[in-house]
Coordinates of C-alpha atoms in Angstrom, one line a residue:
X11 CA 97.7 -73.9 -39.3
X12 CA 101.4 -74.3 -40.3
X13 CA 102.2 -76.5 -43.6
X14 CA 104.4 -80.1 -43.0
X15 CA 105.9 -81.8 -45.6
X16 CA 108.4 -84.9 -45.2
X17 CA 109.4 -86.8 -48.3
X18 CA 109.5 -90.7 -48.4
X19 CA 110.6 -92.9 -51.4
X20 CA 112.5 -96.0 -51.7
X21 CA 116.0 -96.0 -54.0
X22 CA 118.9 -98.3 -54.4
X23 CA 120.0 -98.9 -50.2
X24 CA 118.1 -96.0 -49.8
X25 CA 114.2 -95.4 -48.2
X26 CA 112.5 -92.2 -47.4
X27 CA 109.9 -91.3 -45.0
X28 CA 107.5 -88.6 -46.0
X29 CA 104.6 -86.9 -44.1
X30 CA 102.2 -84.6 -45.8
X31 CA 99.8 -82.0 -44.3
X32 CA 97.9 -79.6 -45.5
X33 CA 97.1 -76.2 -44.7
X34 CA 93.3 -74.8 -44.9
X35 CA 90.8 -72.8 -43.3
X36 CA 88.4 -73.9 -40.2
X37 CA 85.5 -74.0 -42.8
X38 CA 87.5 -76.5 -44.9
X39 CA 88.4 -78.3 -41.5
X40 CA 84.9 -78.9 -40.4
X41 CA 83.7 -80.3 -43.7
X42 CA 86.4 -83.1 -44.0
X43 CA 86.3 -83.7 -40.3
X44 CA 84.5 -86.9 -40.7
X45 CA 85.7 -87.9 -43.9
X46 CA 87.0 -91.8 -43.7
X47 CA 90.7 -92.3 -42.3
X48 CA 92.5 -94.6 -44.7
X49 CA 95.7 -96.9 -43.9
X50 CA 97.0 -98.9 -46.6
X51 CA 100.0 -101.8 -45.5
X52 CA 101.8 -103.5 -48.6
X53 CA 103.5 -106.3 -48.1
X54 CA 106.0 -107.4 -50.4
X55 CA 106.2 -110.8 -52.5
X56 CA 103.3 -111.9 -50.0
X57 CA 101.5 -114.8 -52.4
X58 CA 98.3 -116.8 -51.0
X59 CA 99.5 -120.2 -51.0
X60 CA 102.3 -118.8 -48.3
X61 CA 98.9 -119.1 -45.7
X62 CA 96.4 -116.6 -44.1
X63 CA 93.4 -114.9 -44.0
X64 CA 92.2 -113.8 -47.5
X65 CA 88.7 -111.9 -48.0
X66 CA 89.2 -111.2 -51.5
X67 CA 89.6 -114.5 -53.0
X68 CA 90.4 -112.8 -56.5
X69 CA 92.9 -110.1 -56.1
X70 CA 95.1 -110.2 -59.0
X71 CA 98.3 -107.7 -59.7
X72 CA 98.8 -105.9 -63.1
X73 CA 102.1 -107.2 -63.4
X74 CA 104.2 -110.1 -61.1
X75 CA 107.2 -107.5 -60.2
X76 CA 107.6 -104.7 -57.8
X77 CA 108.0 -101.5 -59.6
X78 CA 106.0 -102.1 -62.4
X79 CA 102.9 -103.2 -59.6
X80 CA 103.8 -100.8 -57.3
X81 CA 103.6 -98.0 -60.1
X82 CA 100.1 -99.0 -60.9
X83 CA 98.8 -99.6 -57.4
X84 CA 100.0 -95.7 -57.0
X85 CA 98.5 -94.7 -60.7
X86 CA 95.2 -96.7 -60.8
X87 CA 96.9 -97.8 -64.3
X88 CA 98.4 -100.5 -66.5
X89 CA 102.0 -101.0 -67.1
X90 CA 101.5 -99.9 -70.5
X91 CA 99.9 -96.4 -69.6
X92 CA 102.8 -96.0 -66.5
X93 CA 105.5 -96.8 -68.6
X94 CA 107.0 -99.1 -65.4
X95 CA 108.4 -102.2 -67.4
X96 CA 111.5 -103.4 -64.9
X97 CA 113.1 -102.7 -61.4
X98 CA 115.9 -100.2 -63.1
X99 CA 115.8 -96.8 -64.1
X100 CA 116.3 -97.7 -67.5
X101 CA 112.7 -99.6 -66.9
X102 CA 111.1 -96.3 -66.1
X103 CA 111.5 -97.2 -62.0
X104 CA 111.5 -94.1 -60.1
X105 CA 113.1 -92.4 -62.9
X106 CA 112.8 -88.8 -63.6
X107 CA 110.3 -89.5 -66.7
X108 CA 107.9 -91.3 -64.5
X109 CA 108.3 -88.6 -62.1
X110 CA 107.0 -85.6 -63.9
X111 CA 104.6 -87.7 -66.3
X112 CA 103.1 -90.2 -63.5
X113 CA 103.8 -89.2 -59.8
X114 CA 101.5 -86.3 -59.5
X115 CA 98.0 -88.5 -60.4
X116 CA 99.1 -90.4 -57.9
X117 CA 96.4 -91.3 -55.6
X118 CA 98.3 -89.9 -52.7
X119 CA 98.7 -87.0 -54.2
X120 CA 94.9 -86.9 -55.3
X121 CA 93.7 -87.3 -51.9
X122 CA 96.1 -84.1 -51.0
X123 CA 94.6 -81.6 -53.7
X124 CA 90.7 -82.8 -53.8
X125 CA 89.9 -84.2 -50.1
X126 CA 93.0 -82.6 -48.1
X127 CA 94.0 -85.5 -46.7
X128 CA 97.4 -85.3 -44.2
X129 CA 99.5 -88.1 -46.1
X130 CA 101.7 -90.5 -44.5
X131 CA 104.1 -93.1 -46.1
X132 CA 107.0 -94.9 -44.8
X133 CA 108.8 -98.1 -46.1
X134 CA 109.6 -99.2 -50.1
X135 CA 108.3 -97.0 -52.5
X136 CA 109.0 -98.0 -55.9
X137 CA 111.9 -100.1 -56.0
X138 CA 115.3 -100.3 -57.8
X139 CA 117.5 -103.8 -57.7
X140 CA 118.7 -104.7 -54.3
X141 CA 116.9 -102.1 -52.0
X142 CA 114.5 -104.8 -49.8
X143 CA 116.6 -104.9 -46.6
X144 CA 116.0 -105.3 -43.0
X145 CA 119.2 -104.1 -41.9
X146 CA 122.1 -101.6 -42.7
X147 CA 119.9 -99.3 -44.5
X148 CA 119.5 -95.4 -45.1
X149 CA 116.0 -93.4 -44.3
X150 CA 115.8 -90.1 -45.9
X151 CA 113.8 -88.5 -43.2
X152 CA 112.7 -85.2 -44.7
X153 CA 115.6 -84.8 -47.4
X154 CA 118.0 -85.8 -44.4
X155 CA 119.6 -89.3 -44.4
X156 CA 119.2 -91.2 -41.4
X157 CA 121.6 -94.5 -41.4
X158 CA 120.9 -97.4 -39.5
X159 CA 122.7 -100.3 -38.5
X160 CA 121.9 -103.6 -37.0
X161 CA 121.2 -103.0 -33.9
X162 CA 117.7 -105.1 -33.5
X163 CA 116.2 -102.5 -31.1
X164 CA 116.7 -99.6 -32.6
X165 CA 117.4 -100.8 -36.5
X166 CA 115.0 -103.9 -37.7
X167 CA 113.1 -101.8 -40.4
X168 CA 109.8 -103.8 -40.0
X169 CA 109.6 -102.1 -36.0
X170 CA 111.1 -99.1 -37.2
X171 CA 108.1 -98.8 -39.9
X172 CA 105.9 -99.5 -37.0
X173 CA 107.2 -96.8 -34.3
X174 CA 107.3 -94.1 -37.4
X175 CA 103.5 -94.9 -37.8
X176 CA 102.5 -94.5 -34.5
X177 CA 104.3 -91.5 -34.3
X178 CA 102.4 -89.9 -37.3
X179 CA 99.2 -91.1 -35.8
X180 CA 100.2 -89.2 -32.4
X181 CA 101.4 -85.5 -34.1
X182 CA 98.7 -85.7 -37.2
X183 CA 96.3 -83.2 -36.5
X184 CA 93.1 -84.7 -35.4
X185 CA 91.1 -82.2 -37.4
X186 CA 91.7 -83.6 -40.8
X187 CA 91.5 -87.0 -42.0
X188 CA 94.6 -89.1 -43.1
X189 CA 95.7 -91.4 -45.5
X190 CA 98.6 -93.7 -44.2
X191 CA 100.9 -96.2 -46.4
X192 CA 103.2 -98.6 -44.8
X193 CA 105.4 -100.4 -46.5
X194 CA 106.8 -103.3 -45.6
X195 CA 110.0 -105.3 -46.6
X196 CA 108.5 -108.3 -45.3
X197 CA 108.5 -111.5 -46.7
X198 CA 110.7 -110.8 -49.8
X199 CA 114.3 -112.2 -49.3
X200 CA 117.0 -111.7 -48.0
X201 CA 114.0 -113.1 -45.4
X202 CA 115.9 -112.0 -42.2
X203 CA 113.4 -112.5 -39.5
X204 CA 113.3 -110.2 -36.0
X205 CA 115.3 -112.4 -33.4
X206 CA 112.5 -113.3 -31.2
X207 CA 111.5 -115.5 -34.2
X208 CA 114.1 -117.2 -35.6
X209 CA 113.3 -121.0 -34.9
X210 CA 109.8 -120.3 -35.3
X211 CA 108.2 -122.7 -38.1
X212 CA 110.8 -125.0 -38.7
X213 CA 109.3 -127.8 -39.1
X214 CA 106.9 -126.4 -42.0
X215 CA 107.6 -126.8 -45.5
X216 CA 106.6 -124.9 -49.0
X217 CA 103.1 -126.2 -50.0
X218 CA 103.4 -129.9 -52.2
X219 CA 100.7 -128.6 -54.5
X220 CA 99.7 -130.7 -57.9
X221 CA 102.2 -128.5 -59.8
X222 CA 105.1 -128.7 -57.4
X223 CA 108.4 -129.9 -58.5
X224 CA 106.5 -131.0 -61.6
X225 CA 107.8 -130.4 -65.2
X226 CA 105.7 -127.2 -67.1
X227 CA 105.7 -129.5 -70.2
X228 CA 102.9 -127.7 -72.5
X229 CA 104.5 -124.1 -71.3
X230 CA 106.6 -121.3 -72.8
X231 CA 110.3 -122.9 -72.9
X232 CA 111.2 -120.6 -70.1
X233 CA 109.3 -123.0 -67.7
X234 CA 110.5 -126.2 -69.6
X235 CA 113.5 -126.0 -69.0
X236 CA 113.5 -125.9 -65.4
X237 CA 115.1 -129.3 -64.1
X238 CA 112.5 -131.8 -62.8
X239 CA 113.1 -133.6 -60.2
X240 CA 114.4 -130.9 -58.7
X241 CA 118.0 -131.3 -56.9
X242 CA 117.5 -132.4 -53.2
X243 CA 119.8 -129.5 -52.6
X244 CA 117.0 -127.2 -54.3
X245 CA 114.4 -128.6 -52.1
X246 CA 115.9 -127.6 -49.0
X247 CA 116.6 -124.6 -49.8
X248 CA 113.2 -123.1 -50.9
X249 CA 112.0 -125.0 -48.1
X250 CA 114.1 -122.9 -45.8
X251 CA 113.0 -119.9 -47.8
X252 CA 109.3 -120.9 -46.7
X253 CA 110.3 -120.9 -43.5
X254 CA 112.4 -117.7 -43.0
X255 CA 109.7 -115.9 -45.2
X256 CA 106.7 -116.7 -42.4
X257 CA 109.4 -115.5 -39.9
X258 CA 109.7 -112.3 -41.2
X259 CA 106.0 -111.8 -41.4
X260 CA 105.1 -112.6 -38.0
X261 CA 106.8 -108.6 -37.2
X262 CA 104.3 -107.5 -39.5
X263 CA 101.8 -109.0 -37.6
X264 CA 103.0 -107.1 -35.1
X265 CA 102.9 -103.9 -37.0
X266 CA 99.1 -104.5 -37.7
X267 CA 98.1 -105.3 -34.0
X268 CA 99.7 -102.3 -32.9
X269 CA 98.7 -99.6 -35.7
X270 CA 95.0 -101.2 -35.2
X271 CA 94.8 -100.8 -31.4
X272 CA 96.4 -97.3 -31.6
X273 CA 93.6 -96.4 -33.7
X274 CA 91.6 -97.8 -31.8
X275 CA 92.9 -96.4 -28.1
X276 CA 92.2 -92.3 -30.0
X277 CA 88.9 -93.7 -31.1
X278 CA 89.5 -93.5 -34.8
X279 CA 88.8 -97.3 -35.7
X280 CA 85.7 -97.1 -36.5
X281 CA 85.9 -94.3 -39.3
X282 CA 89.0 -95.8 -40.7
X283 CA 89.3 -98.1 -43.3
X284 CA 92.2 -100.9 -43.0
X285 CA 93.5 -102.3 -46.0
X286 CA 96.2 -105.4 -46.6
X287 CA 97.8 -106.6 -49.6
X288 CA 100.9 -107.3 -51.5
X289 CA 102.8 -106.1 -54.7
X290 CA 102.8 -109.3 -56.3
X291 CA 102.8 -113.5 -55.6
X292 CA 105.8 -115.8 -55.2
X293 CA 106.7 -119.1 -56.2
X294 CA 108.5 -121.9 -54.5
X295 CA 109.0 -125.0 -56.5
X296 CA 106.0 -124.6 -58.8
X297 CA 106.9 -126.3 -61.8
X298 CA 110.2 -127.0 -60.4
X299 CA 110.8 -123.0 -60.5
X300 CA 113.0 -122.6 -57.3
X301 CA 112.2 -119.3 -55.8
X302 CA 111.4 -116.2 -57.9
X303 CA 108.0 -114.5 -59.4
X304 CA 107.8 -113.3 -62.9
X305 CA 105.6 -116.0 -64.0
X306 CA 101.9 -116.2 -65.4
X307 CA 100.4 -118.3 -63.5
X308 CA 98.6 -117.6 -60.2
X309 CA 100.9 -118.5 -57.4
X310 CA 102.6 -115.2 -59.0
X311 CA 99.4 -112.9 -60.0
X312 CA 97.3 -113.5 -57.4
X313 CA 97.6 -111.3 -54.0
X314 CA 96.1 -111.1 -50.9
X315 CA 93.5 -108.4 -50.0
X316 CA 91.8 -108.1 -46.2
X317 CA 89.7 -104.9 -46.1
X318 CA 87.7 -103.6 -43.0
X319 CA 86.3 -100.1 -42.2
X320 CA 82.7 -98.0 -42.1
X321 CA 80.3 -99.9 -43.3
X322 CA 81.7 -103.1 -44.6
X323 CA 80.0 -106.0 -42.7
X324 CA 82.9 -108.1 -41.7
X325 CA 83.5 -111.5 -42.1
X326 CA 82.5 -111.1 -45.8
X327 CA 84.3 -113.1 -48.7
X328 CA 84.3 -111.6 -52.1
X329 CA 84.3 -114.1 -55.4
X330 CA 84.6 -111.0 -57.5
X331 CA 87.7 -110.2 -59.5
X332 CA 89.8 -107.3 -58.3
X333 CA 92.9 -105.8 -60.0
X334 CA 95.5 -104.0 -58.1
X335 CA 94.3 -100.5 -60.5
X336 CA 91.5 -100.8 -58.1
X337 CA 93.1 -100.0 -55.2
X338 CA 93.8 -96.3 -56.2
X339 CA 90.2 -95.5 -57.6
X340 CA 88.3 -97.7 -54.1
X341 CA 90.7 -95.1 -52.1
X342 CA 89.4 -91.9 -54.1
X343 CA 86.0 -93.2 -54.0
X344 CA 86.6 -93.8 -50.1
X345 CA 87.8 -90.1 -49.8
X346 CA 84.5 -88.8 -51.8
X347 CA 86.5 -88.3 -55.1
X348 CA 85.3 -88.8 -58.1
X349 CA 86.8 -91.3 -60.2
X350 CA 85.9 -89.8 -63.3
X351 CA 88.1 -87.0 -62.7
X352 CA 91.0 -89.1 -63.2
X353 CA 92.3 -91.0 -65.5
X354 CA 92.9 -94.0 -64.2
X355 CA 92.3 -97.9 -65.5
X356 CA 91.0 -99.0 -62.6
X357 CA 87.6 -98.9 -61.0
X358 CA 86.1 -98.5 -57.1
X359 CA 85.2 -101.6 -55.7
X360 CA 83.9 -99.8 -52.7
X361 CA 80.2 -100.8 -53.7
X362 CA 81.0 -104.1 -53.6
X363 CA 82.1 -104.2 -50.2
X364 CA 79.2 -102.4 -48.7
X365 CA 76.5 -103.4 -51.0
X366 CA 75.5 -100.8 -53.1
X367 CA 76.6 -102.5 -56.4
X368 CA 75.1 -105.2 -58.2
X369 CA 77.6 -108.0 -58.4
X370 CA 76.2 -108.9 -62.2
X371 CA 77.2 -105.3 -63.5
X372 CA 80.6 -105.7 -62.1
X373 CA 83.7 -106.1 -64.5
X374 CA 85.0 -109.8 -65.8
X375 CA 88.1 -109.2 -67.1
X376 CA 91.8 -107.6 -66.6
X377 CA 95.0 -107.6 -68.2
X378 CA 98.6 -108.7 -67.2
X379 CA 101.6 -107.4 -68.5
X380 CA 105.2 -108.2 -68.3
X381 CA 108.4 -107.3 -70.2
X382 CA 110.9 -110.2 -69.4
X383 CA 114.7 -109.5 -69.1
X384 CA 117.8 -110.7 -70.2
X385 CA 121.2 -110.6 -69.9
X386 CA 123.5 -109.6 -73.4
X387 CA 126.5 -112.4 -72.6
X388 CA 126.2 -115.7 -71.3
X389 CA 126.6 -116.8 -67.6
X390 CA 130.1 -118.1 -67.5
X391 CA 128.6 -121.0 -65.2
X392 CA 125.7 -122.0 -67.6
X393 CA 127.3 -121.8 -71.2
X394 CA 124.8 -124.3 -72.7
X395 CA 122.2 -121.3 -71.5
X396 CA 123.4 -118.8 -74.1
X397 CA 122.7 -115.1 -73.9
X398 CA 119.3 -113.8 -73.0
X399 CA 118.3 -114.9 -69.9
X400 CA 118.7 -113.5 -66.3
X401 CA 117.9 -114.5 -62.4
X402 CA 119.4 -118.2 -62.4
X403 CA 120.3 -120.4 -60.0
X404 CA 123.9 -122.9 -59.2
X405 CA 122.3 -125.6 -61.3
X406 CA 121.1 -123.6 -64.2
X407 CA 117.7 -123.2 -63.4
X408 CA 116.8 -119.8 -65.2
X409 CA 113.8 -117.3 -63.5
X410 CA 113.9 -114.9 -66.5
X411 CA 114.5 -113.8 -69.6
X412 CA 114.5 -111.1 -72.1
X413 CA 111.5 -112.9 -74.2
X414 CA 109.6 -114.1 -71.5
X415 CA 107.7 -111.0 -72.3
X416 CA 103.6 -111.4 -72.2
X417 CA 100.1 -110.3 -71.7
X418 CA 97.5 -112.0 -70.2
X419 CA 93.8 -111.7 -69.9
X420 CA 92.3 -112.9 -66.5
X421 CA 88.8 -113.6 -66.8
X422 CA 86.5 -114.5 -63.5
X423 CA 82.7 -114.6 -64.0
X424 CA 79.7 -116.4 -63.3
X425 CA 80.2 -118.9 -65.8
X426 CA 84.4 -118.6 -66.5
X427 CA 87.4 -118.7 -64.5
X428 CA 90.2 -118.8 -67.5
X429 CA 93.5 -117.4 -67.9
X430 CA 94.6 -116.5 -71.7
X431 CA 98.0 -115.5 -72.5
X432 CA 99.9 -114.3 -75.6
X433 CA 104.3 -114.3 -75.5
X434 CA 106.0 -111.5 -77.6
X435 CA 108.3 -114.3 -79.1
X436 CA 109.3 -115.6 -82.6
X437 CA 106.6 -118.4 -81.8
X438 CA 103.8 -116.1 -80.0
X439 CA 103.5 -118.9 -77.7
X440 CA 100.0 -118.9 -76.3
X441 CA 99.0 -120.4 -73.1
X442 CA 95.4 -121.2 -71.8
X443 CA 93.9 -122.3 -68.9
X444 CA 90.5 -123.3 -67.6
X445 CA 91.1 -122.6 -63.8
X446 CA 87.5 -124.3 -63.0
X447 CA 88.9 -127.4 -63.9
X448 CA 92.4 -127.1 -64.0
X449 CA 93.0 -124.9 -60.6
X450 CA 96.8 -125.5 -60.8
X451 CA 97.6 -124.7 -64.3
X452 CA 99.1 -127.9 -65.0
X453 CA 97.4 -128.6 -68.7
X454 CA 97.7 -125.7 -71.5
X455 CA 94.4 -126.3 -73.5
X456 CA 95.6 -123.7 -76.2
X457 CA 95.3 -126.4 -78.9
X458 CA 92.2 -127.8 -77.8
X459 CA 90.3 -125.2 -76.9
X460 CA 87.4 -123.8 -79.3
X461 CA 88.5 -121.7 -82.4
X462 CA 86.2 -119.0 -81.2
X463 CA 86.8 -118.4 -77.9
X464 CA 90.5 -118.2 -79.1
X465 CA 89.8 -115.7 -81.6
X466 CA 87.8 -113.6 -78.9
X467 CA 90.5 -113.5 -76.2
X468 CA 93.1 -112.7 -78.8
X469 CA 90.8 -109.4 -79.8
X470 CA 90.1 -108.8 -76.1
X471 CA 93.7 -109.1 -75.1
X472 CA 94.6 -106.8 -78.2
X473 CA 91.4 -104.3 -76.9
X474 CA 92.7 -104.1 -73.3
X475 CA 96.5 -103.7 -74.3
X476 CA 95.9 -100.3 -75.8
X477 CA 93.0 -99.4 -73.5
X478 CA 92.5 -96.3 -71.5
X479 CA 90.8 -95.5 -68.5
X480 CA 87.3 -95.6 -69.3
X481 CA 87.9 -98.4 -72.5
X482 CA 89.9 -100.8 -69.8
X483 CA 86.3 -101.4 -67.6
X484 CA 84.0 -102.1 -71.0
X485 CA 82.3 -105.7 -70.5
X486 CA 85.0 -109.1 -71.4
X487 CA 84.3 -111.5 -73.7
X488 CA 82.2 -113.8 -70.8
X489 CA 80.8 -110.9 -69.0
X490 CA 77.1 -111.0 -68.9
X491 CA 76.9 -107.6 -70.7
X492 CA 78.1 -109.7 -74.1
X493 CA 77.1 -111.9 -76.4
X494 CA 77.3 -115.6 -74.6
X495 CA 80.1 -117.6 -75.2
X496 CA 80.3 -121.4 -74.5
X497 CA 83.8 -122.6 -72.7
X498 CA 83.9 -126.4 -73.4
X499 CA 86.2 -128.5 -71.2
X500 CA 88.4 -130.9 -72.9
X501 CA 89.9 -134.4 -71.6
X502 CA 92.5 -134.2 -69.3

C-alpha cells in the first residue's frame, strides 16, 4: 500500500487541505479494521445563545479566541502549556516555535503514529488576523495553491469544505479507520451567507437577555465603559449581524446532512463517532458590548458540543463540565490510546457518554486564560481612549485591551456552579459569580462573598495556572473529593 500525504493549515488569506494515510502491513490492517471512525466539525464563533441543539450543556473553551482555543483543542492543553496567547505570530499563532515544540503531540498526529488512522482536515487551522473568509481565498492543496474566486458554485468555502470531505470519504481506503476535521468559517463575520439564504431570518433579532444592552457596572473597566443605552445605530447593526450569522450556518447544516448520509450510504455510521462544536462564544449586545468575544463571562466561554457514535445512547444531555482539552484526550481514548501516554491537560470524557464512569468521580473545575491586547498610540477617532486598547467600534466602544488580561476558574458541581476570576492589572480586579443564582452574570459578589471561599479559589486558580497534565485533573475546591465548602448566596 502506497503512502499519501496532503498538508492543510490555515494562514493569513491562505487555507490548506491536508490528507494523511498511512502505510502498514495486512496484519496491521486487520487489527484496526474496526477501530471507531472519527469526524470532528468546528465551527467558528458558534456561542449557545445564537440557538440549537446542545447535548453538552457545559462545554466551556480554555480561552475565548481562535488560536489560542484552537491550539489547545489540537494539544489537549492550556494556553499556558501551548504558548498560544493572540491571533499573530508574535502570539505564538502558527509560528515556527509552536510548530516544532507543539504540532507533533497533536492529537492528529497521535492518532497517525499509535492507532494509524488516515487523517483528514480541511478548512481554518490555527488562525492569523483576517483569514475567516467565504470568498476570494487561497487553498494550498498539497503544497500547491489553489485560488478561488466568487463564483458561488464553484468558490463558497463552506460547499467547497463539504465536496472536499466527501471526496476523502470516497478515495480513503476502506481498510483503515479515519479521523476527519472540518473546519468551518461559518458564523464568524464577515457573515456572508450562500445566496439561497440571504433573506432568510430577517425578522429575528439578537436574544434581549437580562444582561443585554445593560451597563457591566460591578466589572473590570473594560466592560464599564461600554455606552449604555446603546446607540440605536448599534442595535441594528448587531441585530443584522444575528441575522447574517444564522444565514451562514444554515450551509453548514448542509455540510452535516450530507457528510452524515455519506457515511451512512458506505455503511460507516454506525462505527463512527460525530462530533460538533466551536472555538469559542460570541457576544451581541451583552452588557452593551456590540459584537466581539474576548470576554469572561459565558455568552463568550461556553460552546456547543453534539456528540453521537458506538455506543452513546442518543438523546442524552450531560450536566457535567467539559473543557475544550477534552476533546483531544475523548478522541485518543476513542481511537484505544492511552491518555497517559501523552501529556496533555485534558481528560476523556468518553465514559461519560457511554456510562462507564461514575459522574461523582468526575472533575469540577477548569481554568480560563486570556492575554488581552492593545494598541501602543491612540485611535485618532477616540482620543479620550488613550493608548492601550484595541478592537473598537465608530462610537468608541472598545472590545479589548492590553490589560484585559485574566484567569478564571470555572467551577460546575453538585452543589456549585461559580465563576472566579483574577485580572493581571494594577488593581487585580477580581470578579465572582454565583451562576445558580445569578445565571446572567449581572451582579459581581467579589465583595460579599465569604473570606474563605475567596482565599480557596485564589489558591486553586494559582494551582491550575502552573499545572501540568496530570496536576490540571486533581479534585477543585467544591469537588466532592475535598474538604466541603459552603457557597452562601448574598442579596441581590
Amino acid at each position: 500500500m502506497g503512502s499519501v500525504r496532503v498538508c492543510l493549515r490555515t494562514w493569513l488569506r491562505l487555507s490548506l487541505i491536508c490528507v494523511t494515510a498511512l502505510s502498514s502491513n495486512l496484519a496491521v490492517v486487520a487489527k484496526m479494521y474496526r477501530k471507531p471512525n472519527i469526524v470532528l466539525i468546528l465551527t467558528d464563533d458558534l456561542d449557545v445563545a445564537i440557538g440549537g441543539m446542545v447535548r453538552h450543556i457545559m462545554h466551556f473553551v480554555a480561552s475565548p479566541l481562535c488560536c489560542p482555543s484552537r491550539a489547545s483543542i489540537l494539544t489537549g492543553k492550556y494556553p499556558h502549556n501551548h504558548h498560544v496567547i493572540n491571533n499573530t505570530l508574535e502570539g505564538n499563532c502558527s509560528s515556527l516555535a509552536w510548530q516544532k515544540s507543539q504540532e507533533s503531540a497533536t492529537f492528529p498526529l497521535l492518532l497517525q503514529k499509535l492507532a494509524y488512522y488516515q487523517t483528514f482536515f480541511a478548512g481554518k487551522y490555527l488562525n492569523e488576523e483576517k483569514n475567516s473568509k467565504y470568498y476570494n481565498y487561497t487553498l494550498s492543496v498539497n503544497g500547491k495553491p489553489q485560488r478561488h474566486g466568487q463564483n458561488y458554485s464553484q468558490d463558497y468555502l463552506t460547499d467547497v469544505l463539504a465536496s472536499v470531505s466527501l471526496e476523502f470519504l470516497s478515495y480513503k481506503s476502506n481498510y483503515r479507520p479515519f479521523f476527519m476535521m472540518v473546519s468551518t468559517p461559518a458564523p464568524h463575520s464577515p457573515w456572508t451567507a450562500a445566496p439561497q439564504y440571504e433573506g432568510r431570518f430577517s425578522d429575528i433579532k439578537a436574544p434581549r437577555d437580562p444582561s443585554f444592552n445593560v451597563h457591566g457596572k460591578d466589572k473590570h473597566w473594560l466592560i464599564r465603559q461600554a455606552k449604555t443605552p446603546m446607540t440605536n445605530s448599534s442595535v441594528e447593526f448587531l441585530d443584522d449581524a444575528f441575522q447574517k450569522r444564522w444565514r451562514t450556518l444554515l450551509s453548514v447544516d448542509d455540510l452535516v446532512e450530507k457528510v452524515v448520509k455519506n457515511l451512512e450510504a458506505r455503511g460507516e455510521l454506525e462505527n463512527t463517532y460525530i462530533m460538533f462544536t466551536s472555538d469559542n462564544g460570541y457576544h451581541t449586545g451583552q452588557f452593551s458590548l456590540p459584537v466581539d468575544k474576548r470576554q469572561l463571562y459565558e455568552f463568550d466561554i461556553r460552546v456547543p458540543l453534539l456528540v453521537r457514535g458506538p455506543n452513546i445512547k442518543p438523546n442524552q444531555t450531560s450536566p457535567m463540565l467539559i473543557a475544550n482539552v477534552d476533546l483531544g484526550p475523548t478522541i485518543l481514548d476513542m481511537a484505544g490510546i492511552n491518555i497517559n501516554q501523552t501529556k496533555m491537560d485534558g481528560i476523556s470524557f468518553l465514559p461519560l457518554m457511554n456510562g462507564q464512569s461514575n459522574s461523582s468521580s468526575w472533575r469540577t473545575d477548569m481554568l480560563v486564560e486570556y492575554e488581552g491586547e492593545g494598541s501602543n498610540i491612540s485611535d485618532p477617532a477616540c482620543p479620550l481612549l488613550g493608548p492601550g486598547v484595541s478592537e473598537c467600534f465608530p462610537d468608541c466602544v472598545c472590545e479589548d485591551s492590553y490589560n484585559n488580561t485574566y484567569a478564571c476558574v470555572r467551577t460546575v458541581s453538585t452543589s456549585t456552579n461559580l465563576q472566579y476570576c483574577e485580572f493581571d492589572d494594577s488593581e487585580v480586579f477580581v470578579e465572582v459569580y454565583n451562576l445558580t443564582a445569578d445565571p446572567f452574570q449581572l451582579t459581581n459578589i467579589a465583595k460579599s462573598i465569604e473570606q474563605e471561599v475567596l482565599e480557596k479559589m485564589n489558591h486553586r486558580l494559582m494551582m491550575l495556572q502552573s499545572c501540568s497534565g496530570q496536576s490540571c485533573r486533581t479534585a477543585g475546591v467544591f469537588d466532592a473529593r475535598s474538604e466541603p465548602v459552603i457557597l452562601a448566596s448574598p442579596d441581590y
